[in-house]
Short mmCIF file of C-alpha atoms in Angstrom, two decimals:
data_model
loop_
_atom_site.label_atom_id
_atom_site.label_comp_id
_atom_site.label_asym_id
_atom_site.label_seq_id
_atom_site.Cartn_x
_atom_site.Cartn_y
_atom_site.Cartn_z
CA MET A 270 -12.77 25.07 -18.69
CA SER A 271 -14.05 21.92 -20.73
CA PRO A 272 -15.98 22.70 -24.15
CA HIS A 273 -19.41 21.24 -22.83
CA LEU A 274 -19.16 23.47 -19.98
CA LYS A 275 -18.04 26.76 -21.98
CA SER A 276 -21.08 26.19 -24.17
CA ALA A 277 -23.48 25.19 -21.38
CA THR A 278 -25.98 27.80 -19.96
CA PRO A 279 -25.38 29.26 -16.38
CA ILE A 280 -28.27 26.80 -15.07
CA ASN A 281 -26.62 23.93 -16.93
CA ARG A 282 -23.14 24.87 -15.67
CA GLU A 283 -24.35 24.96 -12.00
CA HIS A 284 -26.11 21.54 -12.45
CA ALA A 285 -22.96 20.03 -13.90
CA THR A 286 -20.98 21.38 -10.99
CA LYS A 287 -23.30 20.09 -8.43
CA VAL A 288 -23.11 16.41 -10.28
CA GLY A 289 -19.64 16.63 -10.39
CA VAL A 290 -19.16 17.36 -6.47
CA ARG A 291 -21.75 14.58 -5.82
CA ASN A 292 -19.74 12.03 -7.72
CA TYR A 293 -16.41 12.98 -5.99
CA THR A 294 -18.20 12.82 -2.74
CA LEU A 295 -19.74 9.55 -3.47
CA VAL A 296 -16.44 8.06 -4.53
CA PHE A 297 -14.40 9.19 -1.65
CA PHE A 298 -16.77 8.68 1.29
CA GLY A 299 -18.04 5.28 -0.31
CA CYS A 300 -14.61 3.85 -0.64
CA VAL A 301 -13.65 5.31 3.08
CA LEU A 302 -16.58 3.46 4.74
CA PHE A 303 -16.00 0.33 2.46
CA HIS A 304 -12.45 -0.04 3.68
CA LEU A 305 -13.20 0.93 7.22
CA ALA A 306 -15.86 -1.90 7.52
CA GLY A 307 -14.33 -4.59 10.04
CA MET A 308 -10.97 -2.81 10.17
CA TRP A 309 -11.07 -3.43 13.90
CA SER A 310 -11.83 -6.97 13.66
CA LEU A 311 -8.37 -8.53 13.12
CA PRO A 312 -5.26 -7.83 15.12
CA LEU A 313 -2.14 -6.41 13.46
CA ILE A 314 -0.58 -9.15 11.39
CA ASP A 315 3.20 -9.83 11.71
CA ARG A 316 5.70 -8.57 11.07
CA ASP A 317 5.15 -5.25 9.07
CA GLU A 318 2.07 -4.12 10.70
CA PRO A 319 3.07 -4.05 14.24
CA ARG A 320 6.44 -2.54 13.08
CA PHE A 321 4.92 0.40 11.59
CA ALA A 322 2.51 0.70 14.36
CA GLU A 323 4.85 0.63 17.17
CA ALA A 324 7.44 2.94 15.56
CA SER A 325 4.70 5.71 15.16
CA ARG A 326 3.71 5.26 18.65
CA GLU A 327 7.52 5.65 19.85
CA MET A 328 7.72 8.87 17.61
CA ILE A 329 5.19 10.32 20.05
CA GLU A 330 6.94 9.04 22.98
CA ARG A 331 10.35 10.13 21.79
CA GLY A 332 8.91 13.63 20.66
CA ASP A 333 11.00 12.79 17.41
CA TYR A 334 9.56 12.75 13.96
CA VAL A 335 12.62 12.43 12.00
CA VAL A 336 14.29 9.10 13.06
CA PRO A 337 11.78 6.31 13.65
CA TYR A 338 12.38 3.51 16.34
CA PHE A 339 11.09 0.21 17.00
CA ASN A 340 11.46 -1.51 20.49
CA ASN A 341 14.11 1.38 21.27
CA ARG A 342 16.14 0.76 18.26
CA VAL A 343 16.46 2.79 15.20
CA ARG A 344 14.26 1.62 12.28
CA PHE A 345 15.70 2.24 8.87
CA ASP A 346 13.41 0.24 6.67
CA LYS A 347 11.25 2.94 5.56
CA PRO A 348 10.97 6.62 5.28
CA PRO A 349 8.64 8.59 7.68
CA LEU A 350 5.37 9.48 5.77
CA THR A 351 3.44 6.48 6.94
CA TYR A 352 4.36 7.07 10.41
CA TRP A 353 3.49 10.70 10.49
CA ALA A 354 -0.04 9.58 9.17
CA GLN A 355 -0.32 7.13 11.83
CA VAL A 356 0.69 9.63 14.55
CA ALA A 357 -1.90 11.90 13.16
CA SER A 358 -4.44 9.21 13.32
CA TYR A 359 -3.22 8.40 16.84
CA LYS A 360 -4.03 11.79 17.97
CA ILE A 361 -7.63 11.54 16.89
CA PHE A 362 -8.43 7.68 17.90
CA GLY A 363 -5.78 6.81 20.17
CA GLU A 364 -3.15 4.10 19.85
CA ASN A 365 -4.81 1.13 18.76
CA ASP A 366 -5.35 -1.00 15.64
CA PHE A 367 -7.88 0.81 14.15
CA ALA A 368 -6.07 3.89 14.30
CA ALA A 369 -2.85 2.31 12.87
CA ARG A 370 -4.79 1.20 9.90
CA PHE A 371 -7.09 4.23 9.21
CA PRO A 372 -4.53 6.26 7.26
CA SER A 373 -4.58 3.34 4.68
CA ALA A 374 -8.08 3.59 4.06
CA ILE A 375 -7.84 7.35 3.47
CA ALA A 376 -4.88 6.74 1.05
CA ALA A 377 -6.83 4.24 -0.82
CA ALA A 378 -9.93 6.50 -0.99
CA LEU A 379 -7.68 9.19 -2.20
CA THR A 380 -6.17 6.83 -4.93
CA ALA A 381 -9.66 5.79 -6.04
CA LEU A 382 -10.59 9.51 -6.25
CA SER A 383 -7.66 10.13 -8.14
CA ILE A 384 -8.42 7.20 -10.66
CA PHE A 385 -12.25 8.55 -11.01
CA ALA A 386 -10.96 12.16 -11.84
CA TRP A 387 -8.27 10.71 -14.29
CA GLY A 388 -10.81 8.17 -15.98
CA SER A 389 -13.62 10.96 -16.35
CA ARG A 390 -11.22 13.11 -18.03
CA ILE A 391 -9.95 10.58 -20.61
CA GLY A 392 -13.11 8.62 -21.28
CA GLY A 393 -16.02 10.25 -19.37
CA VAL A 394 -17.46 9.79 -15.97
CA ARG A 395 -18.53 6.09 -16.55
CA VAL A 396 -14.96 5.12 -17.29
CA GLY A 397 -13.99 6.99 -14.17
CA TRP A 398 -16.45 5.10 -12.24
CA TRP A 399 -15.65 1.72 -13.48
CA ALA A 400 -11.95 2.28 -13.02
CA ALA A 401 -12.18 3.48 -9.28
CA ILE A 402 -14.62 0.43 -8.51
CA ILE A 403 -12.12 -2.03 -10.31
CA PHE A 404 -9.34 -0.67 -8.23
CA THR A 405 -11.12 -0.59 -4.88
CA LEU A 406 -12.56 -4.08 -5.37
CA SER A 407 -9.17 -5.78 -6.41
CA LEU A 408 -7.98 -8.38 -3.74
CA GLN A 409 -4.69 -6.68 -3.18
CA THR A 410 -6.58 -3.24 -2.66
CA PHE A 411 -8.98 -4.53 -0.21
CA VAL A 412 -6.09 -6.22 1.99
CA HIS A 413 -3.80 -3.18 1.73
CA ALA A 414 -6.43 -0.88 2.57
CA LYS A 415 -6.92 -2.42 5.65
CA ALA A 416 -3.31 -2.62 6.60
CA ALA A 417 -0.98 -0.59 8.65
CA VAL A 418 1.70 -0.37 6.19
CA ALA A 419 3.16 2.11 3.39
CA ASP A 420 1.88 0.46 0.38
CA MET A 421 -1.39 2.45 -0.12
CA TRP A 422 0.71 5.96 0.31
CA LEU A 423 3.03 4.73 -2.43
CA VAL A 424 0.04 3.79 -4.69
CA LEU A 425 -1.38 7.10 -4.27
CA PHE A 426 1.46 9.19 -5.13
CA VAL A 427 2.54 7.04 -7.98
CA THR A 428 -0.71 7.50 -9.41
CA LEU A 429 -0.84 11.12 -9.09
CA ALA A 430 2.63 11.28 -10.71
CA HIS A 431 1.45 9.20 -13.60
CA TRP A 432 -1.75 11.22 -14.04
CA SER A 433 0.12 14.57 -13.89
CA ALA A 434 2.71 13.30 -16.22
CA TYR A 435 0.04 12.48 -18.62
CA GLU A 436 -1.51 15.84 -18.33
CA LEU A 437 1.71 17.53 -19.06
CA ILE A 438 2.17 15.57 -22.36
CA TRP A 439 -1.11 15.76 -23.87
CA GLY A 440 -2.42 18.64 -21.57
CA LYS A 441 -3.25 21.00 -24.37
CA GLN A 442 -5.77 18.52 -25.60
CA THR A 443 -7.33 17.41 -22.31
CA SER A 444 -6.90 20.02 -19.57
CA ASN A 445 -8.41 23.46 -18.67
CA VAL A 446 -5.56 23.45 -15.82
CA GLN A 447 -2.59 25.34 -16.44
CA PRO A 448 0.53 23.02 -17.25
CA TRP A 449 2.48 24.44 -14.54
CA ARG A 450 0.13 23.10 -12.02
CA TRP A 451 0.76 19.75 -13.28
CA TRP A 452 4.38 20.04 -12.97
CA TRP A 453 4.17 21.07 -9.30
CA ILE A 454 1.84 17.95 -8.77
CA PHE A 455 4.15 15.66 -10.69
CA TYR A 456 7.18 16.53 -8.63
CA PHE A 457 5.59 16.88 -5.48
CA ALA A 458 3.90 13.57 -5.92
CA LEU A 459 7.55 11.80 -6.50
CA ALA A 460 8.95 13.34 -3.36
CA PHE A 461 6.11 12.46 -1.26
CA GLY A 462 6.12 8.95 -2.90
CA PHE A 463 9.71 8.59 -1.92
CA LEU A 464 8.95 9.60 1.85
CA ALA A 465 6.29 7.04 1.64
CA LYS A 466 8.35 3.97 0.52
CA GLY A 467 11.67 4.93 -1.12
CA PRO A 468 13.16 5.21 -4.69
CA ILE A 469 10.43 2.82 -5.95
CA ALA A 470 7.97 5.86 -6.28
CA TRP A 471 10.23 7.34 -8.95
CA THR A 472 9.18 4.61 -11.64
CA PRO A 473 6.86 7.29 -13.30
CA LEU A 474 10.08 9.14 -14.32
CA LEU A 475 10.90 6.04 -16.40
CA THR A 476 7.49 6.10 -17.93
CA VAL A 477 7.93 9.83 -18.99
CA GLY A 478 11.27 9.07 -20.04
CA SER A 479 10.04 6.36 -22.31
CA THR A 480 7.29 8.36 -23.68
CA VAL A 481 9.59 11.30 -24.31
CA PHE A 482 11.71 9.36 -26.25
CA PHE A 483 9.00 7.97 -28.61
CA VAL A 484 7.21 11.25 -28.65
CA ARG A 485 8.43 13.78 -31.52
CA GLY A 486 9.18 17.26 -30.51
CA SER A 487 11.33 18.93 -28.10
CA GLN A 488 8.55 20.90 -26.20
CA LEU A 489 8.06 17.92 -23.75
CA ASN A 490 11.51 18.64 -22.28
CA GLN A 491 10.60 22.18 -21.84
CA ARG A 492 7.16 21.22 -20.20
CA PHE A 493 8.76 18.84 -17.60
CA ARG A 494 12.01 21.19 -17.07
CA PHE A 495 13.58 17.80 -15.57
CA VAL A 496 16.76 19.38 -13.97
CA ARG A 497 14.56 22.02 -12.09
CA GLY A 498 12.00 19.41 -11.10
CA ILE A 499 14.38 16.95 -9.82
CA VAL A 500 16.13 19.54 -7.92
CA LEU A 501 12.82 20.65 -6.37
CA MET A 502 11.96 16.73 -5.69
CA LEU A 503 15.21 16.16 -3.91
CA ALA A 504 14.89 19.37 -1.94
CA VAL A 505 11.61 18.33 -0.54
CA VAL A 506 12.85 14.83 0.40
CA GLY A 507 16.08 16.67 1.92
CA VAL A 508 13.67 18.69 4.51
CA TRP A 509 13.36 15.13 6.10
CA GLY A 510 16.39 13.34 4.60
CA ILE A 511 19.24 15.72 5.55
CA PRO A 512 18.40 15.86 9.39
CA ALA A 513 17.83 12.03 9.18
CA LEU A 514 21.14 11.13 7.52
CA THR A 515 23.00 13.67 9.91
CA ARG A 516 21.65 12.36 13.21
CA THR A 517 22.23 8.68 12.30
CA HIS A 518 25.63 9.19 10.77
CA GLY A 519 24.63 8.32 7.17
CA GLU A 520 23.35 4.91 8.45
CA PHE A 521 19.69 5.67 7.03
CA LEU A 522 21.17 5.75 3.68
CA ALA A 523 23.47 2.82 4.12
CA VAL A 524 20.79 0.61 5.73
CA GLY A 525 17.72 2.06 4.34
CA ILE A 526 18.77 2.17 0.74
CA GLY A 527 21.76 -0.20 0.65
CA ARG A 528 20.13 -3.01 2.48
CA HIS A 529 16.44 -2.47 1.94
CA VAL A 530 16.56 -1.54 -1.72
CA ILE A 531 19.70 -2.86 -3.16
CA GLY A 532 19.90 -5.81 -0.88
CA ARG A 533 16.40 -6.55 -1.53
CA SER A 534 17.17 -6.40 -5.35
CA PHE A 535 20.19 -8.89 -5.22
CA GLY A 536 19.09 -11.04 -2.54
CA ALA A 537 15.64 -12.65 -1.22
CA MET A 538 14.99 -10.94 2.31
CA GLU A 539 13.25 -12.80 5.09
CA GLY A 540 12.81 -15.86 3.08
CA HIS A 541 10.50 -13.97 0.12
CA GLY A 542 12.01 -15.11 -3.05
CA ALA A 543 15.02 -17.14 -4.14
CA ASN A 544 18.91 -16.63 -3.83
CA SER A 545 19.94 -19.45 -6.07
CA LEU A 546 20.16 -18.72 -9.92
CA GLY A 547 17.88 -21.75 -10.82
CA ALA A 548 15.25 -20.84 -8.26
CA TYR A 549 15.52 -17.12 -9.39
CA LEU A 550 14.77 -17.96 -13.00
CA LEU A 551 12.02 -20.32 -12.13
CA LEU A 552 10.46 -17.18 -10.07
CA LEU A 553 10.63 -14.77 -13.06
CA PRO A 554 6.95 -15.25 -14.13
CA PHE A 555 5.96 -14.85 -10.36
CA TYR A 556 4.06 -11.59 -10.71
CA PHE A 557 2.43 -12.61 -14.28
CA VAL A 558 1.18 -15.67 -12.31
CA THR A 559 0.07 -13.95 -8.90
CA ILE A 560 -1.66 -11.00 -10.70
CA PHE A 561 -4.75 -13.34 -11.21
CA ALA A 562 -5.11 -13.59 -7.62
CA SER A 563 -4.06 -10.07 -6.75
CA PHE A 564 -6.18 -8.38 -9.14
CA PHE A 565 -9.06 -10.84 -8.42
CA PRO A 566 -11.82 -10.70 -9.62
CA TRP A 567 -11.04 -8.51 -12.50
CA SER A 568 -8.14 -10.55 -13.46
CA ILE A 569 -10.72 -12.61 -15.35
CA LYS A 570 -10.71 -10.01 -17.93
CA LEU A 571 -7.17 -9.42 -18.42
CA PRO A 572 -6.56 -12.08 -21.13
CA TRP A 573 -9.41 -10.68 -23.09
CA LEU A 574 -7.91 -7.31 -22.59
CA MET A 575 -4.23 -8.36 -23.56
CA ARG A 576 -5.82 -10.06 -26.87
CA LYS A 577 -7.65 -7.04 -27.61
CA LEU A 578 -4.66 -4.56 -27.10
CA TRP A 579 -2.49 -7.15 -29.18
CA ARG A 580 -5.12 -7.21 -32.16
CA LYS A 581 -5.09 -3.56 -32.20
CA GLN A 582 -1.33 -3.26 -32.53
CA GLU A 583 -1.45 -5.69 -35.36
CA ALA A 584 -4.10 -3.67 -37.05
CA GLY A 585 -1.86 -0.81 -37.03
CA VAL A 586 -4.16 1.19 -34.58
CA ILE A 587 -1.43 1.32 -31.86
CA ARG A 588 1.83 2.83 -33.33
CA PRO A 589 5.01 3.63 -31.48
CA ARG A 590 5.37 7.14 -32.19
CA GLN A 591 2.99 10.24 -31.80
CA GLY A 592 3.58 14.02 -32.43
CA TYR A 593 3.53 16.44 -29.46
CA GLY A 594 0.09 18.01 -28.62
CA GLY A 595 -1.97 15.35 -29.96
CA GLN A 596 -0.51 15.73 -33.70
CA ALA A 597 -0.83 12.07 -34.32
CA ASP A 598 0.94 9.84 -36.92
CA ARG A 599 -1.62 8.42 -39.41
CA GLY A 600 -3.73 5.78 -37.74
CA TYR A 601 -2.90 6.78 -34.45
CA SER A 602 -5.20 8.48 -32.02
CA ALA A 603 -5.16 10.32 -28.55
CA ARG A 604 -6.99 7.32 -27.01
CA ASP A 605 -4.33 5.05 -28.36
CA ALA A 606 -1.58 7.25 -26.72
CA MET A 607 -3.40 6.78 -23.46
CA ASP A 608 -3.29 2.91 -23.81
CA ASN A 609 0.59 3.07 -24.74
CA TYR A 610 1.03 5.29 -21.73
CA LEU A 611 -0.89 2.85 -19.30
CA ILE A 612 0.77 -0.07 -20.63
CA VAL A 613 4.29 1.08 -20.52
CA GLY A 614 3.65 2.34 -16.92
CA SER A 615 2.27 -0.99 -16.01
CA ALA A 616 4.90 -2.74 -17.69
CA ILE A 617 7.84 -0.87 -16.08
CA ILE A 618 6.57 -1.76 -12.48
CA PHE A 619 6.31 -5.12 -13.32
CA PHE A 620 9.54 -5.44 -15.23
CA ILE A 621 11.34 -3.90 -12.20
CA PHE A 622 10.00 -6.24 -9.58
CA THR A 623 10.48 -9.37 -11.80
CA LEU A 624 14.15 -8.65 -11.82
CA VAL A 625 14.24 -7.89 -8.07
CA LYS A 626 15.10 -11.02 -6.06
CA THR A 627 12.91 -10.49 -2.98
CA LYS A 628 9.31 -10.98 -4.18
CA LEU A 629 5.93 -10.45 -2.64
CA PRO A 630 2.54 -10.39 -4.45
CA HIS A 631 1.70 -6.76 -3.41
CA TYR A 632 5.01 -5.34 -4.73
CA THR A 633 3.11 -4.58 -8.11
CA LEU A 634 0.15 -2.71 -6.48
CA PRO A 635 1.26 0.53 -7.96
CA ALA A 636 0.36 -0.76 -11.40
CA PHE A 637 -3.24 -1.46 -10.41
CA PRO A 638 -4.58 2.09 -10.89
CA LEU A 639 -3.32 2.06 -14.38
CA LEU A 640 -4.67 -1.42 -15.15
CA SER A 641 -7.89 -0.37 -13.69
CA LEU A 642 -8.06 2.59 -16.22
CA LEU A 643 -6.99 0.31 -19.02
CA LEU A 644 -9.60 -2.30 -18.47
CA ALA A 645 -12.35 0.07 -17.67
CA ARG A 646 -11.93 2.16 -20.85
CA HIS A 647 -11.66 -0.84 -23.04
CA TRP A 648 -14.61 -2.69 -21.41
CA LEU A 649 -16.81 0.46 -22.27
CA GLU A 650 -15.12 0.76 -25.50
CA GLN A 651 -16.42 -2.70 -26.41
CA GLY A 652 -19.76 -1.77 -25.52
CA THR A 653 -19.89 1.71 -27.33
CA ALA A 654 -18.58 -0.14 -30.51
CA LEU A 655 -21.46 -2.69 -30.37
CA THR A 656 -24.60 -0.36 -29.49
CA GLN A 657 -26.23 -1.72 -32.50
CA VAL A 658 -26.37 -4.92 -30.47
CA PRO A 659 -28.10 -3.55 -27.27
CA THR A 660 -28.18 -7.21 -25.70
CA ALA A 661 -24.30 -7.75 -25.98
CA ALA A 662 -23.81 -4.08 -24.37
CA GLU A 663 -26.26 -5.29 -21.74
CA ARG A 664 -24.50 -8.44 -20.89
CA ARG A 665 -21.38 -6.62 -20.51
CA ARG A 666 -22.86 -4.15 -18.26
CA SER A 667 -24.59 -6.86 -16.41
CA LEU A 668 -21.24 -8.88 -15.87
CA PHE A 669 -19.39 -5.57 -14.42
CA LYS A 670 -22.33 -5.03 -11.87
CA CYS A 671 -22.44 -8.93 -10.93
CA THR A 672 -18.71 -8.92 -10.53
CA ALA A 673 -18.60 -5.73 -8.39
CA THR A 674 -21.49 -6.55 -6.30
CA THR A 675 -20.32 -10.19 -5.51
CA SER A 676 -16.96 -9.38 -4.68
CA GLY A 677 -17.96 -6.10 -2.58
CA CYS A 678 -20.37 -8.49 -0.54
CA LEU A 679 -17.39 -11.14 -0.25
CA TYR A 680 -15.14 -8.66 0.87
CA LEU A 681 -17.75 -7.42 3.54
CA VAL A 682 -18.44 -10.82 4.71
CA LEU A 683 -14.60 -11.58 5.18
CA ALA A 684 -14.09 -8.34 6.99
CA LEU A 685 -17.25 -8.24 9.35
CA PHE A 686 -17.84 -12.05 9.96
CA VAL A 687 -14.64 -14.20 9.22
CA ALA A 688 -12.01 -11.83 10.41
CA PRO A 689 -13.25 -11.75 14.11
CA PHE A 690 -13.32 -15.61 13.99
CA ALA A 691 -9.66 -15.46 12.68
CA ALA A 692 -8.80 -13.31 15.84
CA ARG A 693 -8.60 -16.15 18.08
CA TYR A 694 -5.41 -17.56 16.26
CA PHE A 695 -3.38 -14.52 16.98
CA PRO A 696 -1.44 -15.70 20.25
CA ALA A 697 0.30 -12.20 21.04
CA TRP A 698 -3.05 -10.56 21.08
CA GLN A 699 -4.84 -13.50 22.83
CA LEU A 700 -2.16 -13.52 25.69
CA TYR A 701 -2.34 -9.61 26.04
CA GLN A 702 -6.22 -10.00 26.60
CA GLN A 703 -5.93 -12.50 28.93
CA SER A 704 -3.19 -10.90 30.98
CA ARG A 705 -3.85 -7.11 30.69
CA GLN A 706 -5.26 -6.74 34.16
CA TYR A 707 -2.06 -7.81 35.74
CA LEU A 708 0.22 -5.73 33.64
CA ARG A 709 2.17 -2.74 35.08
CA PRO A 710 4.08 0.06 33.32
CA GLU A 711 7.33 -0.72 35.17
CA MET A 712 7.35 -4.41 33.90
CA GLN A 713 9.94 -5.81 31.91
CA PHE A 714 9.26 -8.67 29.49
CA GLY A 715 10.98 -11.27 27.09
CA ALA A 716 10.33 -14.18 24.61
CA VAL A 717 11.81 -17.40 23.52
CA ASP A 718 11.18 -18.68 20.25
CA TYR A 719 8.52 -16.22 19.58
CA ASN A 720 10.14 -12.82 19.30
CA GLU A 721 7.50 -11.27 16.71
CA PRO A 722 7.00 -7.43 16.45
CA SER A 723 3.23 -7.96 17.46
CA LEU A 724 4.55 -8.67 21.31
CA VAL A 725 5.85 -5.34 21.38
CA TRP A 726 2.65 -3.46 19.85
CA TYR A 727 0.18 -5.22 22.23
CA PHE A 728 2.10 -5.33 25.38
CA ARG A 729 3.64 -1.78 25.28
CA SER A 730 0.11 -0.42 24.85
CA PRO A 731 -0.54 2.98 26.79
CA GLU A 732 -2.41 1.37 29.56
CA SER A 733 0.11 -1.48 30.02
CA VAL A 734 3.93 -1.81 29.88
CA ARG A 735 6.33 0.87 29.12
CA GLY A 736 9.33 -1.19 29.15
CA TRP A 737 10.84 -2.82 25.99
CA LEU A 738 11.16 -6.30 24.84
CA ALA A 739 14.42 -8.02 25.58
CA THR A 740 16.66 -8.35 22.86
CA PRO A 741 18.23 -10.44 21.51
CA ALA A 742 15.53 -13.02 22.27
CA LEU A 743 15.88 -15.13 25.56
CA ARG A 744 17.34 -18.64 25.43
CA PRO A 745 15.75 -21.30 27.32
CA THR A 746 18.72 -21.37 29.66
CA ASN A 747 18.33 -17.89 30.58
CA VAL A 748 14.59 -17.81 31.46
CA GLN A 749 14.96 -18.47 34.89
CA ARG A 750 17.76 -15.93 35.45
CA PHE A 751 15.61 -13.21 33.74
CA MET A 752 12.73 -13.91 35.81
CA GLU A 753 14.63 -14.13 39.05
CA GLN A 754 15.72 -10.60 38.46
CA THR A 755 14.18 -7.82 40.90
CA GLY A 756 10.91 -6.14 39.86
CA PRO A 757 7.66 -7.18 38.02
CA ARG A 758 8.19 -9.02 34.67
CA PHE A 759 6.96 -11.75 32.50
CA VAL A 760 8.13 -14.13 29.73
CA ILE A 761 6.52 -15.76 26.78
CA LEU A 762 7.82 -19.09 25.80
CA PRO A 763 6.47 -22.57 24.24
CA THR A 764 4.14 -24.06 26.60
CA GLU A 765 6.18 -27.38 26.49
CA LEU A 766 9.20 -25.59 27.19
CA ALA A 767 7.57 -23.56 30.11
CA GLY A 768 6.26 -26.86 31.65
CA LYS A 769 9.97 -28.17 31.84
CA ILE A 770 11.40 -24.95 33.22
CA TYR A 771 8.63 -24.23 35.77
CA PRO A 772 6.75 -27.62 36.61
CA ALA A 773 5.01 -25.64 39.54
CA LEU A 774 4.82 -21.95 39.64
CA PRO A 775 5.37 -19.81 42.71
CA ASN A 776 2.12 -18.92 44.61
CA ASP A 777 1.97 -15.20 43.59
CA TRP A 778 2.91 -16.03 39.91
CA LYS A 779 0.30 -16.08 37.11
CA ASP A 780 0.32 -18.13 33.69
CA PHE A 781 -1.90 -17.60 30.62
CA ARG A 782 -1.89 -19.80 27.60
CA ALA A 783 -2.69 -19.43 24.03
CA ARG A 784 -2.79 -21.49 20.81
CA GLY A 785 -2.51 -20.15 17.29
CA PHE A 786 -0.45 -19.47 14.31
CA ASN A 787 2.94 -17.93 13.72
CA ILE A 788 1.96 -16.36 10.39
CA THR A 789 5.34 -15.29 9.38
CA LYS A 790 6.63 -18.91 9.68
CA GLY A 791 3.52 -20.44 8.79
CA THR A 792 3.60 -22.90 11.96
CA ARG A 793 1.11 -23.61 14.77
CA VAL A 794 2.20 -22.32 18.20
CA ASP A 795 1.20 -23.01 21.77
CA LEU A 796 2.58 -20.35 23.98
CA THR A 797 2.52 -19.75 27.69
CA LEU A 798 3.13 -16.29 29.45
CA ILE A 799 4.38 -16.67 32.83
CA LEU A 800 4.01 -13.38 34.90
CA LYS A 801 5.67 -12.35 38.11
CA THR A 802 3.65 -9.59 39.88
CA GLU A 803 6.44 -8.22 42.25
#
């Protein structure tokens, strides 16, 4: 029990408990509602969202929750936790865009709740609130909390692992929870993080390793019990991993780790990054540039934060070593130990992805909770240090409130008003909406020059087609042969090509046209769907 609650009267303690419950409730449900706003407005975005959503649907169809499939082919890209969450969501909301994205909103809200709780423990309730708000209103969080992908689950478990590790290191000072509970949380978070997105979830082990290296005393090794903990972590992963490897004859490891982890590290996948040495060197600062967009609007304070931390180090406030259990070296405080811990955790994530050749702006998202805590505690610390100048403190609070309010309103406008307008530029969704009344479960379908996953997700919806998108993609010379086969079917192809192959359609055939963008290629498309009803 915390000191202020120990000394409090029963009435005050009860009031403090009610306030705490109210705060946690406000953080969680406030974040859920914020992220859910407009989630239904925009169709799933190629390629990752439809792949996750469809793989989860095929889990239900097959009754197989071990090996994921997409378009009737094994999908080795990601472990299953996100699929499981989407399956649960489908059971509640049905198989639709909203249900596919709903788990990410829950994961983002749980992450904000964890940040609030951790921030409250290290700097008070206001630090917790500010850090949770900073994380929630960061641009990448706003985007991925509304996306049917694995990233928010990864961020949640990496955050829990970093938090529980911090409590294990300095728990005697800050926690009324028994260390063994944090030990279980730490290793289970690492295991579930792996089940969300693979080995990148184990970066907190590197943070802990660097801390153990610099912190004096051998008791840390005893607290973490690394061998026993790693065995536990691997055992949890193995509950899914062993059956998955057995059933795929090791391909899940060879492809999932070999191609999508190692291959992604040493080569640019799907055009994200650079394969040549010169381009690779030019892209080394990629994340140190994109952070100003990804962490917007709070990135405006990052240069100030870096300067402040650098000055503290030059002044000797931040030191490289600290004794165990809060026995600090001269000039070093527990709060500065927190600085070091957050800095190291963030730097490790940025360093790893800087070396990886495949680059996407959201890869550093697991560092955002740490950056949010770091920024919140120093933003408030600046105000505390200058309480003798009320106007300066008021200006800082005013800047924070203004930034949070403006960005929150801007995000809501984007989600509620701009997104529905943008939906008209998603060709797969448009064609599905136009043709849905003519679709039949027994139909076969194929595509030419637009073989995107969104076709599979939309046209295989429960009330529509139950067949599979023809693979490999049809060639222009094969279109007529495909359509002449017996049974109802349809093909999607560029409008210009459709006019050349079928200058005039048979009387009982239908055609539908949609213009929009191929987001993955960044090009305009003009597509026609030709449908044979019988």
